[in-house]
Amino acid sequence: MPKITYVSADGDLHVVDVPIGTSVMRGAVGTGIDGIVAECGGNAMCATCHVYVPAEHAASLPEMTAVEDEMLECTVAERRATSRLSCQLRITEGLDGLVVRLPEAQE
Ligand code: FES
């Protein structure tokens, strides 16, 4: 099962085995990691699952849709070039070792 590392805004690390076919958001919410709220349950409608993904992992991520791009304009924390909605990041074998950083605030 792919391992995803979540790094909180204050530097805490959580390494989670996340099942293929679920999402980076589900891996956090399902294990009680603070920092991802996911108010809309993964429908790209709330932007409270915002994460920062290091540039070196960008190539292994699914392409950003127009809807995700639009919702990223609604994040509470600053949008950066590395911003993604974690509910839109489906887990595949290729994401094993992914490290995501959580913003200071989601709402
Ligand atoms: S969970 Fe709402 S946009 Fe991702």
mmCIF file of N, CA, C and O and ligand atoms in Angstrom:
data_model
loop_
_atom_site.group_PDB
_atom_site.id
_atom_site.type_symbol
_atom_site.label_atom_id
_atom_site.label_comp_id
_atom_site.label_asym_id
_atom_site.label_seq_id
_atom_site.Cartn_x
_atom_site.Cartn_y
_atom_site.Cartn_z
ATOM 1 N N MET A 1 0.851 -1.187 0.000
ATOM 2 C CA MET A 1 0.000 0.000 0.000
ATOM 3 C C MET A 1 0.895 1.247 0.000
ATOM 4 O O MET A 1 1.847 1.302 0.773
ATOM 5 N N PRO A 2 0.619 2.212 -0.833
ATOM 6 C CA PRO A 2 1.468 3.410 -0.876
ATOM 7 C C PRO A 2 1.514 4.139 0.469
ATOM 8 O O PRO A 2 0.507 4.239 1.168
ATOM 9 N N LYS A 3 2.692 4.604 0.807
ATOM 10 C CA LYS A 3 2.870 5.397 2.027
ATOM 11 C C LYS A 3 2.860 6.880 1.656
ATOM 12 O O LYS A 3 3.604 7.302 0.775
ATOM 13 N N ILE A 4 2.019 7.617 2.348
ATOM 14 C CA ILE A 4 1.938 9.060 2.143
ATOM 15 C C ILE A 4 2.367 9.726 3.439
ATOM 16 O O ILE A 4 1.921 9.330 4.529
ATOM 17 N N THR A 5 3.216 10.721 3.335
ATOM 18 C CA THR A 5 3.654 11.465 4.519
ATOM 19 C C THR A 5 2.964 12.823 4.535
ATOM 20 O O THR A 5 2.993 13.558 3.543
ATOM 21 N N TYR A 6 2.346 13.108 5.666
ATOM 22 C CA TYR A 6 1.673 14.396 5.887
ATOM 23 C C TYR A 6 2.532 15.189 6.858
ATOM 24 O O TYR A 6 2.842 14.712 7.941
ATOM 25 N N VAL A 7 2.877 16.402 6.479
ATOM 26 C CA VAL A 7 3.703 17.260 7.327
ATOM 27 C C VAL A 7 2.845 18.448 7.752
ATOM 28 O O VAL A 7 2.405 19.237 6.908
ATOM 29 N N SER A 8 2.587 18.537 9.046
ATOM 30 C CA SER A 8 1.738 19.629 9.534
ATOM 31 C C SER A 8 2.489 20.948 9.442
ATOM 32 O O SER A 8 3.717 20.977 9.265
ATOM 33 N N ALA A 9 1.749 22.041 9.597
ATOM 34 C CA ALA A 9 2.351 23.369 9.484
ATOM 35 C C ALA A 9 3.436 23.577 10.535
ATOM 36 O O ALA A 9 4.383 24.333 10.311
ATOM 37 N N ASP A 10 3.318 22.892 11.675
ATOM 38 C CA ASP A 10 4.368 23.036 12.700
ATOM 39 C C ASP A 10 5.434 21.947 12.616
ATOM 40 O O ASP A 10 6.263 21.811 13.516
ATOM 41 N N GLY A 11 5.411 21.161 11.553
ATOM 42 C CA GLY A 11 6.497 20.232 11.294
ATOM 43 C C GLY A 11 6.280 18.802 11.742
ATOM 44 O O GLY A 11 7.155 17.948 11.527
ATOM 45 N N ASP A 12 5.133 18.487 12.348
ATOM 46 C CA ASP A 12 4.868 17.100 12.749
ATOM 47 C C ASP A 12 4.702 16.225 11.503
ATOM 48 O O ASP A 12 4.044 16.629 10.545
ATOM 49 N N LEU A 13 5.275 15.013 11.562
ATOM 50 C CA LEU A 13 5.176 14.075 10.441
ATOM 51 C C LEU A 13 4.218 12.950 10.785
ATOM 52 O O LEU A 13 4.261 12.411 11.887
ATOM 53 N N HIS A 14 3.362 12.595 9.835
ATOM 54 C CA HIS A 14 2.490 11.424 9.975
ATOM 55 C C HIS A 14 2.648 10.614 8.693
ATOM 56 O O HIS A 14 2.385 11.131 7.613
ATOM 57 N N VAL A 15 3.078 9.369 8.824
ATOM 58 C CA VAL A 15 3.211 8.494 7.656
ATOM 59 C C VAL A 15 2.042 7.515 7.687
ATOM 60 O O VAL A 15 1.821 6.833 8.686
ATOM 61 N N VAL A 16 1.289 7.476 6.594
ATOM 62 C CA VAL A 16 0.059 6.678 6.552
ATOM 63 C C VAL A 16 0.089 5.773 5.322
ATOM 64 O O VAL A 16 0.455 6.211 4.234
ATOM 65 N N ASP A 17 -0.318 4.511 5.516
ATOM 66 C CA ASP A 17 -0.539 3.606 4.378
ATOM 67 C C ASP A 17 -1.931 3.912 3.840
ATOM 68 O O ASP A 17 -2.922 3.731 4.552
ATOM 69 N N VAL A 18 -2.002 4.363 2.619
ATOM 70 C CA VAL A 18 -3.292 4.790 2.058
ATOM 71 C C VAL A 18 -3.664 3.849 0.904
ATOM 72 O O VAL A 18 -2.870 3.669 -0.032
ATOM 73 N N PRO A 19 -4.855 3.249 0.963
ATOM 74 C CA PRO A 19 -5.240 2.284 -0.073
ATOM 75 C C PRO A 19 -5.311 2.907 -1.472
ATOM 76 O O PRO A 19 -5.778 4.038 -1.632
ATOM 77 N N ILE A 20 -4.883 2.128 -2.448
ATOM 78 C CA ILE A 20 -4.997 2.546 -3.853
ATOM 79 C C ILE A 20 -6.470 2.771 -4.183
ATOM 80 O O ILE A 20 -7.339 2.014 -3.735
ATOM 81 N N GLY A 21 -6.721 3.821 -4.933
ATOM 82 C CA GLY A 21 -8.087 4.126 -5.343
ATOM 83 C C GLY A 21 -8.784 5.119 -4.437
ATOM 84 O O GLY A 21 -9.812 5.671 -4.805
ATOM 85 N N THR A 22 -8.240 5.320 -3.217
ATOM 86 C CA THR A 22 -8.805 6.364 -2.356
ATOM 87 C C THR A 22 -8.078 7.663 -2.689
ATOM 88 O O THR A 22 -7.534 7.809 -3.775
ATOM 89 N N SER A 23 -8.053 8.597 -1.779
ATOM 90 C CA SER A 23 -7.406 9.875 -2.079
ATOM 91 C C SER A 23 -6.469 10.288 -0.951
ATOM 92 O O SER A 23 -6.552 9.757 0.168
ATOM 93 N N VAL A 24 -5.615 11.225 -1.254
ATOM 94 C CA VAL A 24 -4.713 11.780 -0.226
ATOM 95 C C VAL A 24 -5.539 12.372 0.914
ATOM 96 O O VAL A 24 -5.193 12.224 2.083
ATOM 97 N N MET A 25 -6.651 13.001 0.586
ATOM 98 C CA MET A 25 -7.541 13.536 1.627
ATOM 99 C C MET A 25 -8.044 12.424 2.525
ATOM 100 O O MET A 25 -8.002 12.531 3.763
ATOM 101 N N ARG A 26 -8.533 11.327 1.957
ATOM 102 C CA ARG A 26 -9.091 10.217 2.754
ATOM 103 C C ARG A 26 -8.031 9.633 3.692
ATOM 104 O O ARG A 26 -8.342 9.224 4.803
ATOM 105 N N GLY A 27 -6.804 9.588 3.232
ATOM 106 C CA GLY A 27 -5.743 9.056 4.078
ATOM 107 C C GLY A 27 -5.549 9.868 5.341
ATOM 108 O O GLY A 27 -5.234 9.322 6.402
ATOM 109 N N ALA A 28 -5.763 11.172 5.248
ATOM 110 C CA ALA A 28 -5.620 12.041 6.420
ATOM 111 C C ALA A 28 -6.854 11.991 7.305
ATOM 112 O O ALA A 28 -6.766 11.796 8.513
ATOM 113 N N VAL A 29 -8.010 12.146 6.679
ATOM 114 C CA VAL A 29 -9.256 12.184 7.455
ATOM 115 C C VAL A 29 -9.487 10.841 8.159
ATOM 116 O O VAL A 29 -9.888 10.790 9.315
ATOM 117 N N GLY A 30 -9.180 9.760 7.466
ATOM 118 C CA GLY A 30 -9.419 8.433 8.026
ATOM 119 C C GLY A 30 -8.518 8.083 9.189
ATOM 120 O O GLY A 30 -8.799 7.141 9.937
ATOM 121 N N THR A 31 -7.438 8.811 9.348
ATOM 122 C CA THR A 31 -6.523 8.526 10.451
ATOM 123 C C THR A 31 -6.463 9.682 11.451
ATOM 124 O O THR A 31 -5.603 9.692 12.323
ATOM 125 N N GLY A 32 -7.382 10.618 11.325
ATOM 126 C CA GLY A 32 -7.498 11.678 12.320
ATOM 127 C C GLY A 32 -6.401 12.720 12.297
ATOM 128 O O GLY A 32 -6.131 13.369 13.303
ATOM 129 N N ILE A 33 -5.770 12.888 11.151
ATOM 130 C CA ILE A 33 -4.732 13.912 11.042
ATOM 131 C C ILE A 33 -5.391 15.293 10.989
ATOM 132 O O ILE A 33 -6.246 15.547 10.144
ATOM 133 N N ASP A 34 -4.973 16.147 11.921
ATOM 134 C CA ASP A 34 -5.483 17.513 11.909
ATOM 135 C C ASP A 34 -4.884 18.239 10.711
ATOM 136 O O ASP A 34 -3.785 17.939 10.283
ATOM 137 N N GLY A 35 -5.608 19.215 10.204
ATOM 138 C CA GLY A 35 -5.024 20.029 9.145
ATOM 139 C C GLY A 35 -5.693 19.829 7.807
ATOM 140 O O GLY A 35 -5.481 20.605 6.882
ATOM 141 N N ILE A 36 -6.502 18.773 7.667
ATOM 142 C CA ILE A 36 -7.339 18.611 6.480
ATOM 143 C C ILE A 36 -8.767 18.465 6.980
ATOM 144 O O ILE A 36 -9.068 17.559 7.753
ATOM 145 N N VAL A 37 -9.636 19.367 6.564
ATOM 146 C CA VAL A 37 -11.009 19.403 7.073
ATOM 147 C C VAL A 37 -11.951 18.632 6.149
ATOM 148 O O VAL A 37 -12.760 17.829 6.583
ATOM 149 N N ALA A 38 -11.870 18.905 4.860
ATOM 150 C CA ALA A 38 -12.666 18.187 3.855
ATOM 151 C C ALA A 38 -14.168 18.315 4.096
ATOM 152 O O ALA A 38 -14.897 17.316 4.113
ATOM 153 N N GLU A 39 -14.622 19.528 4.234
ATOM 154 C CA GLU A 39 -16.043 19.788 4.513
ATOM 155 C C GLU A 39 -16.990 19.194 3.474
ATOM 156 O O GLU A 39 -18.083 18.768 3.816
ATOM 157 N N CYS A 40 -16.610 19.192 2.224
ATOM 158 C CA CYS A 40 -17.534 18.727 1.182
ATOM 159 C C CYS A 40 -17.419 17.230 0.920
ATOM 160 O O CYS A 40 -18.111 16.693 0.060
ATOM 161 N N GLY A 41 -16.556 16.562 1.649
ATOM 162 C CA GLY A 41 -16.451 15.112 1.518
ATOM 163 C C GLY A 41 -15.724 14.635 0.280
ATOM 164 O O GLY A 41 -15.807 13.470 -0.081
ATOM 165 N N GLY A 42 -15.044 15.536 -0.392
ATOM 166 C CA GLY A 42 -14.224 15.104 -1.525
ATOM 167 C C GLY A 42 -14.787 15.456 -2.879
ATOM 168 O O GLY A 42 -14.384 14.884 -3.889
ATOM 169 N N ASN A 43 -15.699 16.413 -2.919
ATOM 170 C CA ASN A 43 -16.342 16.770 -4.186
ATOM 171 C C ASN A 43 -15.789 18.039 -4.832
ATOM 172 O O ASN A 43 -16.444 18.626 -5.698
ATOM 173 N N ALA A 44 -14.630 18.472 -4.403
ATOM 174 C CA ALA A 44 -13.999 19.672 -4.973
ATOM 175 C C ALA A 44 -14.894 20.893 -4.860
ATOM 176 O O ALA A 44 -14.993 21.702 -5.777
ATOM 177 N N MET A 45 -15.562 21.025 -3.716
ATOM 178 C CA MET A 45 -16.490 22.140 -3.538
ATOM 179 C C MET A 45 -16.209 22.977 -2.293
ATOM 180 O O MET A 45 -17.002 23.860 -1.955
ATOM 181 N N CYS A 46 -15.107 22.701 -1.570
ATOM 182 C CA CYS A 46 -14.915 23.459 -0.326
ATOM 183 C C CYS A 46 -13.502 24.041 -0.164
ATOM 184 O O CYS A 46 -13.326 25.003 0.557
ATOM 185 N N ALA A 47 -12.526 23.415 -0.769
ATOM 186 C CA ALA A 47 -11.121 23.859 -0.687
ATOM 187 C C ALA A 47 -10.547 23.761 0.731
ATOM 188 O O ALA A 47 -9.563 24.424 1.031
ATOM 189 N N THR A 48 -11.158 22.937 1.597
ATOM 190 C CA THR A 48 -10.603 22.761 2.943
ATOM 191 C C THR A 48 -9.759 21.487 3.042
ATOM 192 O O THR A 48 -9.516 20.982 4.138
ATOM 193 N N CYS A 49 -9.322 21.011 1.897
ATOM 194 C CA CYS A 49 -8.401 19.861 1.869
ATOM 195 C C CYS A 49 -7.107 20.271 1.160
ATOM 196 O O CYS A 49 -6.391 19.431 0.636
ATOM 197 N N HIS A 50 -6.850 21.559 1.187
ATOM 198 C CA HIS A 50 -5.699 22.150 0.500
ATOM 199 C C HIS A 50 -4.384 21.579 1.043
ATOM 200 O O HIS A 50 -4.208 21.482 2.256
ATOM 201 N N VAL A 51 -3.475 21.205 0.152
ATOM 202 C CA VAL A 51 -2.128 20.763 0.540
ATOM 203 C C VAL A 51 -1.105 21.355 -0.423
ATOM 204 O O VAL A 51 -1.449 21.805 -1.517
ATOM 205 N N TYR A 52 0.136 21.325 0.017
ATOM 206 C CA TYR A 52 1.254 21.710 -0.844
ATOM 207 C C TYR A 52 2.048 20.452 -1.175
ATOM 208 O O TYR A 52 2.382 19.667 -0.280
ATOM 209 N N VAL A 53 2.324 20.267 -2.458
ATOM 210 C CA VAL A 53 3.027 19.072 -2.919
ATOM 211 C C VAL A 53 4.381 19.490 -3.485
ATOM 212 O O VAL A 53 4.434 20.364 -4.355
ATOM 213 N N PRO A 54 5.475 18.911 -2.994
ATOM 214 C CA PRO A 54 6.788 19.297 -3.509
ATOM 215 C C PRO A 54 6.872 19.133 -5.030
ATOM 216 O O PRO A 54 6.302 18.191 -5.585
ATOM 217 N N ALA A 55 7.580 20.022 -5.659
ATOM 218 C CA ALA A 55 7.670 20.023 -7.122
ATOM 219 C C ALA A 55 8.156 18.683 -7.669
ATOM 220 O O ALA A 55 7.722 18.259 -8.742
ATOM 221 N N GLU A 56 9.020 17.976 -6.920
ATOM 222 C CA GLU A 56 9.561 16.714 -7.448
ATOM 223 C C GLU A 56 8.501 15.626 -7.579
ATOM 224 O O GLU A 56 8.697 14.640 -8.275
ATOM 225 N N HIS A 57 7.349 15.808 -6.917
ATOM 226 C CA HIS A 57 6.267 14.826 -7.019
ATOM 227 C C HIS A 57 5.216 15.236 -8.046
ATOM 228 O O HIS A 57 4.306 14.468 -8.332
ATOM 229 N N ALA A 58 5.348 16.427 -8.565
ATOM 230 C CA ALA A 58 4.294 16.960 -9.432
ATOM 231 C C ALA A 58 4.004 16.055 -10.622
ATOM 232 O O ALA A 58 2.851 15.867 -11.005
ATOM 233 N N ALA A 59 5.031 15.447 -11.200
ATOM 234 C CA ALA A 59 4.847 14.639 -12.398
ATOM 235 C C ALA A 59 4.030 13.383 -12.131
ATOM 236 O O ALA A 59 3.420 12.830 -13.049
ATOM 237 N N SER A 60 4.015 12.903 -10.895
ATOM 238 C CA SER A 60 3.276 11.666 -10.608
ATOM 239 C C SER A 60 1.836 11.934 -10.179
ATOM 240 O O SER A 60 1.088 11.007 -9.891
ATOM 241 N N LEU A 61 1.442 13.195 -10.186
ATOM 242 C CA LEU A 61 0.089 13.538 -9.756
ATOM 243 C C LEU A 61 -0.858 13.618 -10.945
ATOM 244 O O LEU A 61 -0.433 13.929 -12.057
ATOM 245 N N PRO A 62 -2.148 13.359 -10.697
ATOM 246 C CA PRO A 62 -3.118 13.563 -11.786
ATOM 247 C C PRO A 62 -3.160 15.030 -12.185
ATOM 248 O O PRO A 62 -2.902 15.907 -11.357
ATOM 249 N N GLU A 63 -3.475 15.246 -13.444
ATOM 250 C CA GLU A 63 -3.552 16.625 -13.939
ATOM 251 C C GLU A 63 -4.661 17.393 -13.225
ATOM 252 O O GLU A 63 -5.697 16.820 -12.883
ATOM 253 N N MET A 64 -4.436 18.661 -13.008
ATOM 254 C CA MET A 64 -5.435 19.491 -12.334
ATOM 255 C C MET A 64 -6.588 19.809 -13.279
ATOM 256 O O MET A 64 -6.372 20.213 -14.419
ATOM 257 N N THR A 65 -7.804 19.632 -12.793
ATOM 258 C CA THR A 65 -8.970 19.981 -13.600
ATOM 259 C C THR A 65 -9.276 21.469 -13.443
ATOM 260 O O THR A 65 -8.797 22.125 -12.512
ATOM 261 N N ALA A 66 -10.117 21.980 -14.318
ATOM 262 C CA ALA A 66 -10.523 23.385 -14.236
ATOM 263 C C ALA A 66 -11.266 23.652 -12.930
ATOM 264 O O ALA A 66 -11.125 24.722 -12.326
ATOM 265 N N VAL A 67 -12.042 22.691 -12.483
ATOM 266 C CA VAL A 67 -12.796 22.859 -11.233
ATOM 267 C C VAL A 67 -11.841 22.975 -10.055
ATOM 268 O O VAL A 67 -11.981 23.851 -9.195
ATOM 269 N N GLU A 68 -10.848 22.092 -10.006
ATOM 270 C CA GLU A 68 -9.868 22.171 -8.913
ATOM 271 C C GLU A 68 -9.129 23.497 -8.960
ATOM 272 O O GLU A 68 -8.944 24.158 -7.930
ATOM 273 N N ASP A 69 -8.734 23.898 -10.146
ATOM 274 C CA ASP A 69 -8.012 25.161 -10.306
ATOM 275 C C ASP A 69 -8.849 26.331 -9.774
ATOM 276 O O ASP A 69 -8.352 27.206 -9.069
ATOM 277 N N GLU A 70 -10.116 26.314 -10.084
ATOM 278 C CA GLU A 70 -11.015 27.376 -9.627
ATOM 279 C C GLU A 70 -11.157 27.350 -8.106
ATOM 280 O O GLU A 70 -11.101 28.389 -7.439
ATOM 281 N N MET A 71 -11.326 26.167 -7.537
ATOM 282 C CA MET A 71 -11.500 26.058 -6.084
ATOM 283 C C MET A 71 -10.239 26.473 -5.335
ATOM 284 O O MET A 71 -10.309 26.979 -4.210
ATOM 285 N N LEU A 72 -9.094 26.270 -5.924
ATOM 286 C CA LEU A 72 -7.850 26.661 -5.261
ATOM 287 C C LEU A 72 -7.738 28.185 -5.094
ATOM 288 O O LEU A 72 -6.909 28.661 -4.334
ATOM 289 N N GLU A 73 -8.603 28.915 -5.788
ATOM 290 C CA GLU A 73 -8.648 30.368 -5.579
ATOM 291 C C GLU A 73 -9.396 30.714 -4.291
ATOM 292 O O GLU A 73 -9.423 31.859 -3.880
ATOM 293 N N CYS A 74 -10.006 29.716 -3.669
ATOM 294 C CA CYS A 74 -10.831 29.948 -2.468
ATOM 295 C C CYS A 74 -10.167 29.434 -1.189
ATOM 296 O O CYS A 74 -10.821 29.351 -0.153
ATOM 297 N N THR A 75 -8.907 29.067 -1.243
ATOM 298 C CA THR A 75 -8.267 28.539 -0.042
ATOM 299 C C THR A 75 -8.037 29.656 0.976
ATOM 300 O O THR A 75 -7.843 30.818 0.609
ATOM 301 N N VAL A 76 -8.059 29.272 2.248
ATOM 302 C CA VAL A 76 -7.799 30.244 3.315
ATOM 303 C C VAL A 76 -6.309 30.586 3.341
ATOM 304 O O VAL A 76 -5.931 31.755 3.413
ATOM 305 N N ALA A 77 -5.479 29.560 3.289
ATOM 306 C CA ALA A 77 -4.033 29.793 3.250
ATOM 307 C C ALA A 77 -3.619 30.164 1.827
ATOM 308 O O ALA A 77 -4.310 29.836 0.858
ATOM 309 N N GLU A 78 -2.511 30.825 1.742
ATOM 310 C CA GLU A 78 -1.978 31.282 0.456
ATOM 311 C C GLU A 78 -1.915 30.148 -0.578
ATOM 312 O O GLU A 78 -1.448 29.051 -0.279
ATOM 313 N N ARG A 79 -2.387 30.419 -1.792
ATOM 314 C CA ARG A 79 -2.199 29.476 -2.881
ATOM 315 C C ARG A 79 -0.794 29.630 -3.424
ATOM 316 O O ARG A 79 -0.346 30.759 -3.655
ATOM 317 N N ARG A 80 -0.134 28.491 -3.633
ATOM 318 C CA ARG A 80 1.208 28.502 -4.224
ATOM 319 C C ARG A 80 1.207 27.664 -5.491
ATOM 320 O O ARG A 80 0.242 26.952 -5.768
ATOM 321 N N ALA A 81 2.323 27.695 -6.204
ATOM 322 C CA ALA A 81 2.450 26.891 -7.427
ATOM 323 C C ALA A 81 2.290 25.411 -7.124
ATOM 324 O O ALA A 81 1.908 24.625 -7.995
ATOM 325 N N THR A 82 2.577 25.016 -5.891
ATOM 326 C CA THR A 82 2.526 23.601 -5.504
ATOM 327 C C THR A 82 1.200 23.229 -4.833
ATOM 328 O O THR A 82 1.074 22.132 -4.304
ATOM 329 N N SER A 83 0.228 24.123 -4.828
ATOM 330 C CA SER A 83 -1.056 23.853 -4.174
ATOM 331 C C SER A 83 -1.884 22.841 -4.952
ATOM 332 O O SER A 83 -1.958 22.902 -6.185
ATOM 333 N N ARG A 84 -2.523 21.932 -4.219
ATOM 334 C CA ARG A 84 -3.499 20.999 -4.784
ATOM 335 C C ARG A 84 -4.609 20.766 -3.769
ATOM 336 O O ARG A 84 -4.428 21.004 -2.584
ATOM 337 N N LEU A 85 -5.738 20.292 -4.278
ATOM 338 C CA LEU A 85 -6.799 19.807 -3.387
ATOM 339 C C LEU A 85 -6.545 18.319 -3.178
ATOM 340 O O LEU A 85 -6.553 17.541 -4.142
ATOM 341 N N SER A 86 -6.349 17.922 -1.935
ATOM 342 C CA SER A 86 -5.949 16.531 -1.687
ATOM 343 C C SER A 86 -7.060 15.536 -2.012
ATOM 344 O O SER A 86 -6.787 14.364 -2.257
ATOM 345 N N CYS A 87 -8.312 16.003 -2.074
ATOM 346 C CA CYS A 87 -9.394 15.076 -2.441
ATOM 347 C C CYS A 87 -9.330 14.711 -3.917
ATOM 348 O O CYS A 87 -9.952 13.733 -4.346
ATOM 349 N N GLN A 88 -8.592 15.477 -4.691
ATOM 350 C CA GLN A 88 -8.487 15.214 -6.126
ATOM 351 C C GLN A 88 -7.246 14.394 -6.474
ATOM 352 O O GLN A 88 -6.984 14.121 -7.638
ATOM 353 N N LEU A 89 -6.500 14.010 -5.457
ATOM 354 C CA LEU A 89 -5.265 13.241 -5.690
ATOM 355 C C LEU A 89 -5.536 11.783 -5.383
ATOM 356 O O LEU A 89 -5.449 11.331 -4.237
ATOM 357 N N ARG A 90 -5.903 11.030 -6.424
ATOM 358 C CA ARG A 90 -6.184 9.598 -6.280
ATOM 359 C C ARG A 90 -4.897 8.853 -5.999
ATOM 360 O O ARG A 90 -3.862 9.113 -6.618
ATOM 361 N N ILE A 91 -4.986 7.916 -5.092
ATOM 362 C CA ILE A 91 -3.809 7.131 -4.724
ATOM 363 C C ILE A 91 -3.543 6.052 -5.774
ATOM 364 O O ILE A 91 -4.432 5.267 -6.112
ATOM 365 N N THR A 92 -2.316 6.035 -6.262
ATOM 366 C CA THR A 92 -1.832 4.994 -7.172
ATOM 367 C C THR A 92 -0.495 4.510 -6.628
ATOM 368 O O THR A 92 0.092 5.151 -5.751
ATOM 369 N N GLU A 93 -0.006 3.401 -7.165
ATOM 370 C CA GLU A 93 1.332 2.922 -6.750
ATOM 371 C C GLU A 93 2.374 4.013 -6.961
ATOM 372 O O GLU A 93 3.322 4.140 -6.194
ATOM 373 N N GLY A 94 2.194 4.797 -7.999
ATOM 374 C CA GLY A 94 3.158 5.837 -8.332
ATOM 375 C C GLY A 94 3.253 6.937 -7.285
ATOM 376 O O GLY A 94 4.206 7.714 -7.288
ATOM 377 N N LEU A 95 2.275 7.003 -6.396
ATOM 378 C CA LEU A 95 2.316 8.037 -5.358
ATOM 379 C C LEU A 95 2.978 7.544 -4.073
ATOM 380 O O LEU A 95 3.060 8.292 -3.093
ATOM 381 N N ASP A 96 3.468 6.301 -4.084
ATOM 382 C CA ASP A 96 4.172 5.812 -2.896
ATOM 383 C C ASP A 96 5.341 6.752 -2.584
ATOM 384 O O ASP A 96 6.130 7.082 -3.464
ATOM 385 N N GLY A 97 5.402 7.198 -1.351
ATOM 386 C CA GLY A 97 6.479 8.102 -0.950
ATOM 387 C C GLY A 97 6.130 9.571 -1.081
ATOM 388 O O GLY A 97 6.948 10.435 -0.754
ATOM 389 N N LEU A 98 4.913 9.860 -1.522
ATOM 390 C CA LEU A 98 4.498 11.263 -1.654
ATOM 391 C C LEU A 98 4.537 11.964 -0.295
ATOM 392 O O LEU A 98 4.129 11.387 0.721
ATOM 393 N N VAL A 99 5.022 13.177 -0.301
ATOM 394 C CA VAL A 99 5.038 14.007 0.914
ATOM 395 C C VAL A 99 4.175 15.228 0.643
ATOM 396 O O VAL A 99 4.398 15.941 -0.349
ATOM 397 N N VAL A 100 3.169 15.455 1.473
ATOM 398 C CA VAL A 100 2.343 16.651 1.326
ATOM 399 C C VAL A 100 2.478 17.496 2.573
ATOM 400 O O VAL A 100 2.560 16.988 3.690
ATOM 401 N N ARG A 101 2.518 18.788 2.377
ATOM 402 C CA ARG A 101 2.591 19.730 3.503
ATOM 403 C C ARG A 101 1.223 20.359 3.692
ATOM 404 O O ARG A 101 0.562 20.724 2.721
ATOM 405 N N LEU A 102 0.833 20.466 4.954
ATOM 406 C CA LEU A 102 -0.490 21.007 5.260
ATOM 407 C C LEU A 102 -0.355 22.496 5.559
ATOM 408 O O LEU A 102 0.587 22.914 6.238
ATOM 409 N N PRO A 103 -1.297 23.285 5.071
ATOM 410 C CA PRO A 103 -1.230 24.729 5.342
ATOM 411 C C PRO A 103 -1.561 25.027 6.806
ATOM 412 O O PRO A 103 -2.088 24.168 7.512
ATOM 413 N N GLU A 104 -1.305 26.247 7.223
ATOM 414 C CA GLU A 104 -1.570 26.633 8.620
ATOM 415 C C GLU A 104 -3.055 26.634 8.937
ATOM 416 O O GLU A 104 -3.444 26.413 10.088
ATOM 417 N N ALA A 105 -3.881 26.924 7.957
ATOM 418 C CA ALA A 105 -5.323 26.967 8.206
ATOM 419 C C ALA A 105 -6.077 26.481 6.973
ATOM 420 O O ALA A 105 -5.601 26.633 5.850
ATOM 421 N N GLN A 106 -7.268 25.916 7.225
ATOM 422 C CA GLN A 106 -8.128 25.460 6.121
ATOM 423 C C GLN A 106 -9.456 26.206 6.116
ATOM 424 O O GLN A 106 -10.180 26.155 5.145
ATOM 425 N N GLU A 107 -9.808 26.832 7.228
ATOM 426 C CA GLU A 107 -11.100 27.528 7.277
ATOM 427 C C GLU A 107 -11.039 28.679 8.242
ATOM 428 O O GLU A 107 -10.089 28.810 8.988
HETATM 429 S S1 FES B 1 -12.754 17.877 0.350
HETATM 430 FE FE1 FES B 1 -13.807 19.627 -0.333
HETATM 431 S S2 FES B 1 -12.571 20.340 -1.950
HETATM 432 FE FE2 FES B 1 -11.546 18.592 -1.246
#
